[in-house]
Amino acid sequence: MKIVDIKATTIALPLEAPLRHASGAHWGRFVRTMVEVITDEGLSGWGELGGGGESAENSVTSLLPYLKGHDPLQLEQLRWKIMNPVASLYNSRMQVHAAIEMACMDVAGKALGIRACDLIGGALRESVPFASYLFYRYGNAENGFGDEFSADEIVKEAKRQKSLNGFKTHKLKGGVFKPDHDVEVFSALADAFPGDSFRLDPNSVWSVEDSIRVAGQIAHIRNDYFEDPCFGLEGMRRLRDRISIPTATNTVVVNFEQLATCIRNESVDVILLDTTFWGGLRQAYRAGQILEAFQFGTSVHSSGEAGVQLASMLHLGAALPNMSFAADAHYHHLLDDIIVGGKMQYVDGEIALPKGPGLGVEVDRDKLEHYAGHYRDVGGYTYDRDPQRPGWYSVQPESRYADPLARRA
């Protein structure tokens, strides 16, 4: 089996409402680059990358000369052909490799009649739990969703999500407003859902000192962990030494060099593994094995997925023995998906591992073209800017927080 072609299609998938985060916003849509690897046997495999509001089509298709004739089963060769650490200094290929590897594992699984998780050791669980992942959202005038800034508004949305999807873990994406506002909202969530677990993620924009102060204020809550309140391995290490809540990161441990330093210095307790940030499903699983050996916790990170990447996240979550926490997903914020059968469904806060070979999902080509057309109509967006705060950009530690009382900037 050999690769004969690699295709890339950029899509824009609409969200219920624009999602605000500490560095900017998702402007009412996710922009994803869907990758198709085609073999000489007529099989296709699918991968996905994105999250920054931009197309990666050219980066993907430029690798065809490197990979034409490559056997998709030779995944370790694939890693070195794309992610040679010195050659990659000139053009970061981590996420591009992740999408192509995803597609190769999909097509290899189809050829062999096995699931993608079986290529990394098999499944320990047949469904994966997820957190509710709550954002401060701008309003969407077309459908009435969003416009949630206050504690009461966030709690109301969390109750809707729990009713729809059965979530038992709730994650608040903070850092948009001053820390005291996040404490008020987070505390209200904890009061509203006794018995559930919680996590607060300000996207790294607080100082170590503010992070220590907030940790003391929320220590009584049933926290899974305190995720990326400040930036850097040293900042997170200083914080961990001074608080009682477990810490977590998806930003400062995203490769094996950082992982080694984190373990050596005991900088962070829980590492969230991403099937694109780490350069692929195999690399994320390998990092999980290292974390298991050193008795560190892990979970699965979300970078704004459509159904293909979500499938890769499910295969990772199914295979990790030390996945002690519900995974993250933006998926419930999507209005639609490009996979056959429509969006995957949550049942009691969990999504079942797909049963078919490879990733277990198929791309609906009509929907792919429809949302490619939507991308051509609306274009990308600047992920690290806020559409209603002209001239603003984030700094770390943050000092220019938004005003929760200002419905429009």
mmCIF file of C-alpha atoms in Angstrom:
data_model
loop_
_atom_site.group_PDB
_atom_site.id
_atom_site.type_symbol
_atom_site.label_atom_id
_atom_site.label_comp_id
_atom_site.label_asym_id
_atom_site.label_seq_id
_atom_site.Cartn_x
_atom_site.Cartn_y
_atom_site.Cartn_z
ATOM 1 C CA MET A 1 0.000 0.000 0.000
ATOM 2 C CA LYS A 2 1.376 3.397 -0.993
ATOM 3 C CA ILE A 3 0.283 7.021 -0.752
ATOM 4 C CA VAL A 4 -0.553 8.409 -4.174
ATOM 5 C CA ASP A 5 -2.164 11.714 -3.210
ATOM 6 C CA ILE A 6 -2.818 14.042 -0.282
ATOM 7 C CA LYS A 7 -5.698 16.511 -0.423
ATOM 8 C CA ALA A 8 -6.641 19.295 1.972
ATOM 9 C CA THR A 9 -9.961 21.117 2.305
ATOM 10 C CA THR A 10 -10.565 24.050 4.640
ATOM 11 C CA ILE A 11 -13.994 24.266 6.230
ATOM 12 C CA ALA A 12 -15.761 26.717 8.521
ATOM 13 C CA LEU A 13 -18.177 25.085 10.971
ATOM 14 C CA PRO A 14 -20.659 27.434 12.681
ATOM 15 C CA LEU A 15 -20.851 27.655 16.472
ATOM 16 C CA GLU A 16 -23.918 28.246 18.606
ATOM 17 C CA ALA A 17 -22.296 31.547 19.619
ATOM 18 C CA PRO A 18 -18.832 33.197 19.563
ATOM 19 C CA LEU A 19 -16.542 31.840 22.301
ATOM 20 C CA ARG A 20 -14.398 34.286 24.277
ATOM 21 C CA HIS A 21 -11.054 33.250 25.741
ATOM 22 C CA ALA A 22 -8.190 35.049 27.421
ATOM 23 C CA SER A 23 -6.241 35.548 24.186
ATOM 24 C CA GLY A 24 -9.168 36.600 21.989
ATOM 25 C CA ALA A 25 -12.155 34.698 20.618
ATOM 26 C CA HIS A 26 -13.511 32.120 18.233
ATOM 27 C CA TRP A 27 -15.569 34.403 16.001
ATOM 28 C CA GLY A 28 -18.689 32.264 15.671
ATOM 29 C CA ARG A 29 -17.015 29.450 13.740
ATOM 30 C CA PHE A 30 -14.203 26.930 13.850
ATOM 31 C CA VAL A 31 -11.860 26.845 10.859
ATOM 32 C CA ARG A 32 -10.508 23.329 10.315
ATOM 33 C CA THR A 33 -8.328 21.845 7.585
ATOM 34 C CA MET A 34 -9.500 18.368 6.632
ATOM 35 C CA VAL A 35 -6.782 16.108 5.229
ATOM 36 C CA GLU A 36 -7.382 13.133 2.940
ATOM 37 C CA VAL A 37 -4.644 10.565 2.267
ATOM 38 C CA ILE A 38 -5.361 8.429 -0.807
ATOM 39 C CA THR A 39 -3.605 5.111 -1.470
ATOM 40 C CA ASP A 40 -2.918 3.051 -4.559
ATOM 41 C CA GLU A 41 -5.484 0.519 -3.313
ATOM 42 C CA GLY A 42 -8.265 3.102 -3.609
ATOM 43 C CA LEU A 43 -8.631 3.602 0.130
ATOM 44 C CA SER A 44 -8.872 7.040 1.751
ATOM 45 C CA GLY A 45 -8.020 8.042 5.299
ATOM 46 C CA TRP A 46 -8.949 11.292 7.024
ATOM 47 C CA GLY A 47 -7.156 13.646 9.374
ATOM 48 C CA GLU A 48 -7.793 17.123 10.722
ATOM 49 C CA LEU A 49 -5.971 20.127 12.151
ATOM 50 C CA GLY A 50 -6.672 23.745 12.914
ATOM 51 C CA GLY A 51 -7.890 25.826 15.800
ATOM 52 C CA GLY A 52 -6.144 29.102 15.073
ATOM 53 C CA GLY A 53 -8.715 30.505 12.667
ATOM 54 C CA GLU A 54 -6.560 29.928 9.567
ATOM 55 C CA SER A 55 -6.319 27.459 6.699
ATOM 56 C CA ALA A 56 -3.399 25.007 6.586
ATOM 57 C CA GLU A 57 -4.102 23.690 3.078
ATOM 58 C CA ASN A 58 -0.806 24.796 1.551
ATOM 59 C CA SER A 59 1.240 23.373 4.438
ATOM 60 C CA VAL A 60 -0.446 19.997 4.034
ATOM 61 C CA THR A 61 -0.309 19.650 0.260
ATOM 62 C CA SER A 62 3.313 20.846 0.138
ATOM 63 C CA LEU A 63 4.317 17.567 1.821
ATOM 64 C CA LEU A 64 3.091 15.333 -1.018
ATOM 65 C CA PRO A 65 6.555 15.269 -2.667
ATOM 66 C CA TYR A 66 7.998 14.009 0.640
ATOM 67 C CA LEU A 67 5.355 11.293 1.037
ATOM 68 C CA LYS A 68 4.317 10.081 -2.419
ATOM 69 C CA GLY A 69 4.928 6.328 -2.406
ATOM 70 C CA HIS A 70 5.078 6.131 1.393
ATOM 71 C CA ASP A 71 3.452 3.102 3.020
ATOM 72 C CA PRO A 72 0.821 4.429 5.508
ATOM 73 C CA LEU A 73 1.590 1.514 7.842
ATOM 74 C CA GLN A 74 5.128 2.799 8.359
ATOM 75 C CA LEU A 75 4.162 5.345 10.981
ATOM 76 C CA GLU A 76 7.594 5.725 12.568
ATOM 77 C CA GLN A 77 9.123 6.435 9.154
ATOM 78 C CA LEU A 78 6.350 8.998 8.633
ATOM 79 C CA ARG A 79 7.336 10.770 11.842
ATOM 80 C CA TRP A 80 10.943 11.164 10.746
ATOM 81 C CA LYS A 81 10.093 12.104 7.177
ATOM 82 C CA ILE A 82 7.987 15.034 8.418
ATOM 83 C CA MET A 83 9.150 15.942 11.945
ATOM 84 C CA ASN A 84 12.925 15.676 11.730
ATOM 85 C CA PRO A 85 13.742 18.010 14.644
ATOM 86 C CA VAL A 86 16.415 20.012 12.836
ATOM 87 C CA ALA A 87 14.657 20.271 9.471
ATOM 88 C CA SER A 88 11.441 21.287 11.240
ATOM 89 C CA LEU A 89 13.128 24.381 12.674
ATOM 90 C CA TYR A 90 12.507 25.987 9.288
ATOM 91 C CA ASN A 91 8.809 25.086 9.060
ATOM 92 C CA SER A 92 6.975 23.776 12.117
ATOM 93 C CA ARG A 93 5.290 20.593 11.003
ATOM 94 C CA MET A 94 3.944 19.177 14.278
ATOM 95 C CA GLN A 95 0.253 19.697 13.582
ATOM 96 C CA VAL A 96 0.557 18.928 9.873
ATOM 97 C CA HIS A 97 2.207 15.628 10.755
ATOM 98 C CA ALA A 98 -0.567 15.007 13.285
ATOM 99 C CA ALA A 99 -3.269 15.309 10.623
ATOM 100 C CA ILE A 100 -1.392 13.180 8.084
ATOM 101 C CA GLU A 101 -0.591 10.545 10.718
ATOM 102 C CA MET A 102 -4.279 10.571 11.724
ATOM 103 C CA ALA A 103 -5.219 9.910 8.106
ATOM 104 C CA CYS A 104 -2.584 7.173 7.761
ATOM 105 C CA MET A 105 -3.838 5.425 10.901
ATOM 106 C CA ASP A 106 -7.367 5.715 9.533
ATOM 107 C CA VAL A 107 -6.452 4.186 6.176
ATOM 108 C CA ALA A 108 -4.203 1.535 7.782
ATOM 109 C CA GLY A 109 -7.021 0.529 10.093
ATOM 110 C CA LYS A 110 -9.389 0.242 7.143
ATOM 111 C CA ALA A 111 -6.870 -1.894 5.239
ATOM 112 C CA LEU A 112 -6.329 -4.212 8.227
ATOM 113 C CA GLY A 113 -9.894 -4.174 9.530
ATOM 114 C CA ILE A 114 -8.892 -2.816 12.954
ATOM 115 C CA ARG A 115 -9.517 0.391 14.917
ATOM 116 C CA ALA A 116 -6.978 3.207 15.219
ATOM 117 C CA CYS A 117 -6.641 2.528 18.957
ATOM 118 C CA ASP A 118 -5.623 -1.059 18.132
ATOM 119 C CA LEU A 119 -2.529 0.358 16.421
ATOM 120 C CA ILE A 120 -1.408 1.804 19.792
ATOM 121 C CA GLY A 121 -2.316 -1.102 22.052
ATOM 122 C CA GLY A 122 -6.101 -1.345 22.040
ATOM 123 C CA ALA A 123 -8.961 0.034 24.120
ATOM 124 C CA LEU A 124 -9.339 -0.071 27.894
ATOM 125 C CA ARG A 125 -12.736 1.663 27.733
ATOM 126 C CA GLU A 126 -15.448 1.820 25.093
ATOM 127 C CA SER A 127 -16.645 5.329 25.918
ATOM 128 C CA VAL A 128 -14.901 8.483 27.107
ATOM 129 C CA PRO A 129 -16.309 10.996 29.636
ATOM 130 C CA PHE A 130 -16.206 14.713 28.813
ATOM 131 C CA ALA A 131 -16.450 18.017 30.683
ATOM 132 C CA SER A 132 -19.047 20.639 29.851
ATOM 133 C CA TYR A 133 -16.454 23.289 28.785
ATOM 134 C CA LEU A 134 -18.199 26.578 29.524
ATOM 135 C CA PHE A 135 -17.174 29.845 27.859
ATOM 136 C CA TYR A 136 -18.162 33.456 28.230
ATOM 137 C CA ARG A 137 -19.963 33.855 24.912
ATOM 138 C CA TYR A 138 -21.000 36.808 22.826
ATOM 139 C CA GLY A 139 -24.637 36.672 21.765
ATOM 140 C CA ASN A 140 -25.729 35.207 18.449
ATOM 141 C CA ALA A 141 -28.619 37.349 17.205
ATOM 142 C CA GLU A 142 -29.616 34.723 14.622
ATOM 143 C CA ASN A 143 -30.412 31.937 17.093
ATOM 144 C CA GLY A 144 -30.554 33.590 20.512
ATOM 145 C CA PHE A 145 -27.672 31.580 21.987
ATOM 146 C CA GLY A 146 -24.826 33.108 23.974
ATOM 147 C CA ASP A 147 -24.581 36.445 25.785
ATOM 148 C CA GLU A 148 -23.358 34.801 29.001
ATOM 149 C CA PHE A 149 -21.026 36.870 31.162
ATOM 150 C CA SER A 150 -22.468 36.789 34.705
ATOM 151 C CA ALA A 151 -22.548 33.970 37.250
ATOM 152 C CA ASP A 152 -26.302 33.489 36.813
ATOM 153 C CA GLU A 153 -25.985 33.349 33.020
ATOM 154 C CA ILE A 154 -23.130 30.829 33.090
ATOM 155 C CA VAL A 155 -24.961 28.630 35.605
ATOM 156 C CA LYS A 156 -28.076 28.707 33.423
ATOM 157 C CA GLU A 157 -26.046 27.598 30.394
ATOM 158 C CA ALA A 158 -24.321 24.880 32.440
ATOM 159 C CA LYS A 159 -27.715 23.540 33.492
ATOM 160 C CA ARG A 160 -28.798 23.448 29.839
ATOM 161 C CA GLN A 161 -25.655 21.563 28.873
ATOM 162 C CA LYS A 162 -26.054 19.095 31.726
ATOM 163 C CA SER A 163 -29.674 18.498 30.738
ATOM 164 C CA LEU A 164 -28.751 17.970 27.077
ATOM 165 C CA ASN A 165 -25.550 15.971 27.490
ATOM 166 C CA GLY A 166 -25.350 14.649 31.055
ATOM 167 C CA PHE A 167 -22.029 16.273 31.994
ATOM 168 C CA LYS A 168 -20.759 15.525 35.501
ATOM 169 C CA THR A 169 -17.639 17.671 35.202
ATOM 170 C CA HIS A 170 -17.699 21.395 34.441
ATOM 171 C CA LYS A 171 -14.816 23.454 33.077
ATOM 172 C CA LEU A 172 -14.892 27.258 33.053
ATOM 173 C CA LYS A 173 -12.730 29.030 30.492
ATOM 174 C CA GLY A 174 -11.636 32.092 32.443
ATOM 175 C CA GLY A 175 -9.117 34.876 31.991
ATOM 176 C CA VAL A 176 -11.383 37.190 29.983
ATOM 177 C CA PHE A 177 -12.427 39.223 33.030
ATOM 178 C CA LYS A 178 -10.593 39.992 36.281
ATOM 179 C CA PRO A 179 -9.783 36.974 38.466
ATOM 180 C CA ASP A 180 -12.364 37.904 41.101
ATOM 181 C CA HIS A 181 -15.112 37.626 38.483
ATOM 182 C CA ASP A 182 -13.964 34.112 37.556
ATOM 183 C CA VAL A 183 -13.955 33.182 41.260
ATOM 184 C CA GLU A 184 -17.557 34.418 41.582
ATOM 185 C CA VAL A 185 -18.705 32.446 38.525
ATOM 186 C CA PHE A 186 -16.738 29.314 39.429
ATOM 187 C CA SER A 187 -18.092 29.334 42.972
ATOM 188 C CA ALA A 188 -21.646 29.694 41.655
ATOM 189 C CA LEU A 189 -21.134 26.666 39.420
ATOM 190 C CA ALA A 190 -19.906 24.610 42.367
ATOM 191 C CA ASP A 191 -22.954 25.644 44.421
ATOM 192 C CA ALA A 192 -25.303 24.785 41.552
ATOM 193 C CA PHE A 193 -23.998 21.243 40.994
ATOM 194 C CA PRO A 194 -23.185 19.557 44.331
ATOM 195 C CA GLY A 195 -21.472 16.234 43.741
ATOM 196 C CA ASP A 196 -20.028 17.215 40.345
ATOM 197 C CA SER A 197 -16.364 18.102 39.783
ATOM 198 C CA PHE A 198 -14.899 21.328 38.446
ATOM 199 C CA ARG A 199 -11.879 22.891 36.781
ATOM 200 C CA LEU A 200 -10.897 26.496 36.089
ATOM 201 C CA ASP A 201 -8.709 27.449 33.107
ATOM 202 C CA PRO A 202 -7.665 31.119 32.712
ATOM 203 C CA ASN A 203 -5.462 30.307 29.681
ATOM 204 C CA SER A 204 -2.173 31.224 31.397
ATOM 205 C CA VAL A 205 -2.820 34.986 31.707
ATOM 206 C CA TRP A 206 -2.595 35.435 35.495
ATOM 207 C CA SER A 207 0.538 36.179 37.471
ATOM 208 C CA VAL A 208 1.830 33.511 39.848
ATOM 209 C CA GLU A 209 0.739 35.705 42.742
ATOM 210 C CA ASP A 210 -2.840 36.103 41.470
ATOM 211 C CA SER A 211 -2.940 32.369 40.788
ATOM 212 C CA ILE A 212 -1.907 31.600 44.374
ATOM 213 C CA ARG A 213 -4.572 33.969 45.708
ATOM 214 C CA VAL A 214 -7.327 32.445 43.552
ATOM 215 C CA ALA A 215 -6.250 28.903 44.456
ATOM 216 C CA GLY A 216 -6.867 29.757 48.106
ATOM 217 C CA GLN A 217 -10.307 31.137 47.294
ATOM 218 C CA ILE A 218 -11.450 28.030 45.401
ATOM 219 C CA ALA A 219 -9.625 25.362 47.435
ATOM 220 C CA HIS A 220 -12.878 24.246 49.107
ATOM 221 C CA ILE A 221 -14.450 23.348 45.737
ATOM 222 C CA ARG A 222 -14.244 19.824 44.353
ATOM 223 C CA ASN A 223 -11.484 20.722 41.890
ATOM 224 C CA ASP A 224 -10.160 18.188 39.415
ATOM 225 C CA TYR A 225 -7.232 20.535 38.944
ATOM 226 C CA PHE A 226 -6.271 24.185 38.380
ATOM 227 C CA GLU A 227 -5.419 24.449 34.674
ATOM 228 C CA ASP A 228 -2.826 26.869 33.290
ATOM 229 C CA PRO A 229 -3.529 29.859 35.541
ATOM 230 C CA CYS A 230 -0.039 31.223 34.799
ATOM 231 C CA PHE A 231 2.475 30.598 32.028
ATOM 232 C CA GLY A 232 5.735 28.668 31.880
ATOM 233 C CA LEU A 233 7.189 25.634 33.592
ATOM 234 C CA GLU A 234 8.853 27.802 36.228
ATOM 235 C CA GLY A 235 5.694 29.765 36.905
ATOM 236 C CA MET A 236 3.660 26.576 37.221
ATOM 237 C CA ARG A 237 6.329 25.002 39.457
ATOM 238 C CA ARG A 238 6.307 28.012 41.801
ATOM 239 C CA LEU A 239 2.526 27.860 41.918
ATOM 240 C CA ARG A 240 2.383 24.108 42.570
ATOM 241 C CA ASP A 241 4.729 24.495 45.547
ATOM 242 C CA ARG A 242 2.384 27.000 47.195
ATOM 243 C CA ILE A 243 -1.160 25.649 46.721
ATOM 244 C CA SER A 244 -3.197 22.587 47.677
ATOM 245 C CA ILE A 245 -5.043 22.028 44.372
ATOM 246 C CA PRO A 246 -3.510 19.753 41.706
ATOM 247 C CA THR A 247 -2.311 21.727 38.685
ATOM 248 C CA ALA A 248 -2.672 20.930 34.989
ATOM 249 C CA THR A 249 -1.407 22.200 31.640
ATOM 250 C CA ASN A 250 -1.973 21.883 27.925
ATOM 251 C CA THR A 251 0.273 24.834 27.006
ATOM 252 C CA VAL A 252 3.682 24.453 28.643
ATOM 253 C CA VAL A 253 4.141 20.682 28.209
ATOM 254 C CA VAL A 254 3.495 19.905 24.551
ATOM 255 C CA ASN A 255 6.631 17.988 23.570
ATOM 256 C CA PHE A 256 8.986 15.406 25.041
ATOM 257 C CA GLU A 257 11.717 17.864 26.056
ATOM 258 C CA GLN A 258 9.187 19.829 28.100
ATOM 259 C CA LEU A 259 7.756 16.599 29.471
ATOM 260 C CA ALA A 260 11.167 15.478 30.722
ATOM 261 C CA THR A 261 11.761 18.847 32.410
ATOM 262 C CA CYS A 262 8.289 18.809 33.952
ATOM 263 C CA ILE A 263 8.787 15.345 35.427
ATOM 264 C CA ARG A 264 12.294 16.096 36.657
ATOM 265 C CA ASN A 265 11.231 19.309 38.406
ATOM 266 C CA GLU A 266 7.708 18.158 39.349
ATOM 267 C CA SER A 267 6.360 21.333 37.750
ATOM 268 C CA VAL A 268 2.771 20.265 36.934
ATOM 269 C CA ASP A 269 0.583 17.431 38.207
ATOM 270 C CA VAL A 270 -1.670 16.613 35.245
ATOM 271 C CA ILE A 271 -0.787 16.835 31.540
ATOM 272 C CA LEU A 272 -3.564 17.276 28.985
ATOM 273 C CA LEU A 273 -2.603 15.469 25.790
ATOM 274 C CA ASP A 274 -3.712 16.774 22.407
ATOM 275 C CA THR A 275 -3.697 14.646 19.272
ATOM 276 C CA THR A 276 -2.519 17.627 17.198
ATOM 277 C CA PHE A 277 -0.385 19.695 19.613
ATOM 278 C CA TRP A 278 1.815 16.665 20.313
ATOM 279 C CA GLY A 279 2.263 15.870 16.634
ATOM 280 C CA GLY A 280 -0.167 12.982 16.441
ATOM 281 C CA LEU A 281 -2.162 10.306 18.176
ATOM 282 C CA ARG A 282 0.859 8.010 18.569
ATOM 283 C CA GLN A 283 2.981 10.747 20.134
ATOM 284 C CA ALA A 284 0.215 11.711 22.571
ATOM 285 C CA TYR A 285 -0.200 8.073 23.598
ATOM 286 C CA ARG A 286 3.556 7.671 24.027
ATOM 287 C CA ALA A 287 3.585 10.738 26.307
ATOM 288 C CA GLY A 288 0.775 9.125 28.294
ATOM 289 C CA GLN A 289 2.871 5.987 28.777
ATOM 290 C CA ILE A 290 5.750 8.073 30.145
ATOM 291 C CA LEU A 291 3.378 9.884 32.491
ATOM 292 C CA GLU A 292 2.008 6.545 33.681
ATOM 293 C CA ALA A 293 5.511 5.332 34.528
ATOM 294 C CA PHE A 294 6.109 8.409 36.695
ATOM 295 C CA GLN A 295 2.597 8.358 38.217
ATOM 296 C CA PHE A 296 1.460 11.654 36.725
ATOM 297 C CA GLY A 297 -2.189 12.136 35.778
ATOM 298 C CA THR A 298 -3.381 12.769 32.252
ATOM 299 C CA SER A 299 -6.440 13.615 30.223
ATOM 300 C CA VAL A 300 -7.327 14.613 26.656
ATOM 301 C CA HIS A 301 -7.178 18.231 25.501
ATOM 302 C CA SER A 302 -9.473 19.866 22.969
ATOM 303 C CA SER A 303 -8.275 22.301 20.318
ATOM 304 C CA GLY A 304 -11.620 23.023 18.662
ATOM 305 C CA GLU A 305 -12.389 19.797 16.861
ATOM 306 C CA ALA A 306 -14.730 18.550 14.188
ATOM 307 C CA GLY A 307 -15.675 14.880 14.112
ATOM 308 C CA VAL A 308 -12.440 13.509 12.628
ATOM 309 C CA GLN A 309 -10.212 14.928 15.342
ATOM 310 C CA LEU A 310 -12.836 14.082 17.958
ATOM 311 C CA ALA A 311 -12.579 10.463 16.804
ATOM 312 C CA SER A 312 -8.801 10.588 17.318
ATOM 313 C CA MET A 313 -9.387 11.993 20.816
ATOM 314 C CA LEU A 314 -11.754 9.115 21.576
ATOM 315 C CA HIS A 315 -9.176 6.571 20.446
ATOM 316 C CA LEU A 316 -6.551 8.238 22.631
ATOM 317 C CA GLY A 317 -8.886 8.393 25.619
ATOM 318 C CA ALA A 318 -9.877 4.765 25.119
ATOM 319 C CA ALA A 319 -6.236 3.599 25.180
ATOM 320 C CA LEU A 320 -4.786 5.655 28.072
ATOM 321 C CA PRO A 321 -4.690 3.647 31.319
ATOM 322 C CA ASN A 322 -3.971 6.745 33.414
ATOM 323 C CA MET A 323 -6.770 8.928 32.056
ATOM 324 C CA SER A 324 -8.072 9.912 35.479
ATOM 325 C CA PHE A 325 -10.216 12.864 34.398
ATOM 326 C CA ALA A 326 -12.991 13.668 31.938
ATOM 327 C CA ALA A 327 -11.698 14.846 28.564
ATOM 328 C CA ASP A 328 -12.204 18.330 27.167
ATOM 329 C CA ALA A 329 -14.206 18.980 23.988
ATOM 330 C CA HIS A 330 -15.514 22.069 22.228
ATOM 331 C CA TYR A 331 -17.720 19.703 20.242
ATOM 332 C CA HIS A 332 -21.053 20.544 21.901
ATOM 333 C CA HIS A 333 -20.610 24.177 20.778
ATOM 334 C CA LEU A 334 -20.814 23.112 17.108
ATOM 335 C CA LEU A 335 -24.112 23.383 15.273
ATOM 336 C CA ASP A 336 -23.153 20.685 12.748
ATOM 337 C CA ASP A 337 -20.356 18.345 11.651
ATOM 338 C CA ILE A 338 -19.001 16.953 8.390
ATOM 339 C CA ILE A 339 -19.125 13.254 9.304
ATOM 340 C CA VAL A 340 -21.658 10.781 7.963
ATOM 341 C CA GLY A 341 -24.653 10.541 10.294
ATOM 342 C CA GLY A 342 -24.154 14.006 11.766
ATOM 343 C CA LYS A 343 -22.693 14.915 15.125
ATOM 344 C CA MET A 344 -21.674 12.212 17.575
ATOM 345 C CA GLN A 345 -23.923 12.149 20.627
ATOM 346 C CA TYR A 346 -23.186 12.446 24.333
ATOM 347 C CA VAL A 347 -24.864 9.890 26.593
ATOM 348 C CA ASP A 348 -24.586 10.584 30.331
ATOM 349 C CA GLY A 349 -21.665 12.912 29.624
ATOM 350 C CA GLU A 350 -19.761 10.345 27.545
ATOM 351 C CA ILE A 351 -19.212 9.639 23.841
ATOM 352 C CA ALA A 352 -18.835 6.064 22.649
ATOM 353 C CA LEU A 353 -15.696 4.930 20.866
ATOM 354 C CA PRO A 354 -16.524 4.518 17.145
ATOM 355 C CA LYS A 355 -16.862 0.852 16.184
ATOM 356 C CA GLY A 356 -15.689 0.900 12.578
ATOM 357 C CA PRO A 357 -12.129 0.332 11.307
ATOM 358 C CA GLY A 358 -9.569 3.136 11.398
ATOM 359 C CA LEU A 359 -10.938 6.209 13.126
ATOM 360 C CA GLY A 360 -14.422 4.731 12.736
ATOM 361 C CA VAL A 361 -15.972 7.819 11.149
ATOM 362 C CA GLU A 362 -16.476 8.747 7.510
ATOM 363 C CA VAL A 363 -16.560 12.219 5.992
ATOM 364 C CA ASP A 364 -19.792 13.232 4.289
ATOM 365 C CA ARG A 365 -18.441 14.713 1.065
ATOM 366 C CA ASP A 366 -21.550 16.806 0.455
ATOM 367 C CA LYS A 367 -21.229 18.399 3.878
ATOM 368 C CA LEU A 368 -17.486 18.804 3.371
ATOM 369 C CA GLU A 369 -18.145 20.811 0.229
ATOM 370 C CA HIS A 370 -20.956 22.759 1.893
ATOM 371 C CA TYR A 371 -18.743 23.919 4.759
ATOM 372 C CA ALA A 372 -15.812 24.479 2.410
ATOM 373 C CA GLY A 373 -18.148 26.863 0.608
ATOM 374 C CA HIS A 374 -19.002 28.477 3.924
ATOM 375 C CA TYR A 375 -15.273 29.008 4.529
ATOM 376 C CA ARG A 376 -14.928 30.608 1.109
ATOM 377 C CA ASP A 377 -17.804 32.937 2.031
ATOM 378 C CA VAL A 378 -16.731 33.938 5.554
ATOM 379 C CA GLY A 379 -12.967 33.289 5.551
ATOM 380 C CA GLY A 380 -10.728 32.823 8.547
ATOM 381 C CA TYR A 381 -10.466 34.922 11.673
ATOM 382 C CA THR A 382 -7.797 36.256 14.010
ATOM 383 C CA TYR A 383 -7.962 33.825 16.923
ATOM 384 C CA ASP A 384 -5.865 36.026 19.205
ATOM 385 C CA ARG A 385 -7.995 39.134 18.796
ATOM 386 C CA ASP A 386 -11.449 40.008 20.132
ATOM 387 C CA PRO A 387 -13.934 41.181 17.455
ATOM 388 C CA GLN A 388 -15.607 43.617 19.865
ATOM 389 C CA ARG A 389 -12.472 45.062 21.490
ATOM 390 C CA PRO A 390 -10.680 46.901 18.664
ATOM 391 C CA GLY A 391 -7.035 47.582 19.348
ATOM 392 C CA TRP A 392 -6.850 45.108 22.231
ATOM 393 C CA TYR A 393 -4.433 42.196 22.394
ATOM 394 C CA SER A 394 -3.504 39.981 25.301
ATOM 395 C CA VAL A 395 -0.333 40.244 27.360
ATOM 396 C CA GLN A 396 0.871 37.943 30.132
ATOM 397 C CA PRO A 397 0.295 38.578 32.968
ATOM 398 C CA GLU A 398 -2.895 40.227 31.776
ATOM 399 C CA SER A 399 -3.754 43.728 32.998
ATOM 400 C CA ARG A 400 -6.370 44.929 30.478
ATOM 401 C CA TYR A 401 -9.318 42.708 31.296
ATOM 402 C CA ALA A 402 -12.708 43.028 29.635
ATOM 403 C CA ASP A 403 -15.648 44.474 31.555
ATOM 404 C CA PRO A 404 -18.398 41.877 32.229
ATOM 405 C CA LEU A 405 -20.983 44.666 32.447
ATOM 406 C CA ALA A 406 -20.204 45.877 28.923
ATOM 407 C CA ARG A 407 -22.369 43.771 26.625
ATOM 408 C CA ARG A 408 -20.657 45.404 23.661
ATOM 409 C CA ALA A 409 -17.181 46.893 23.621
#
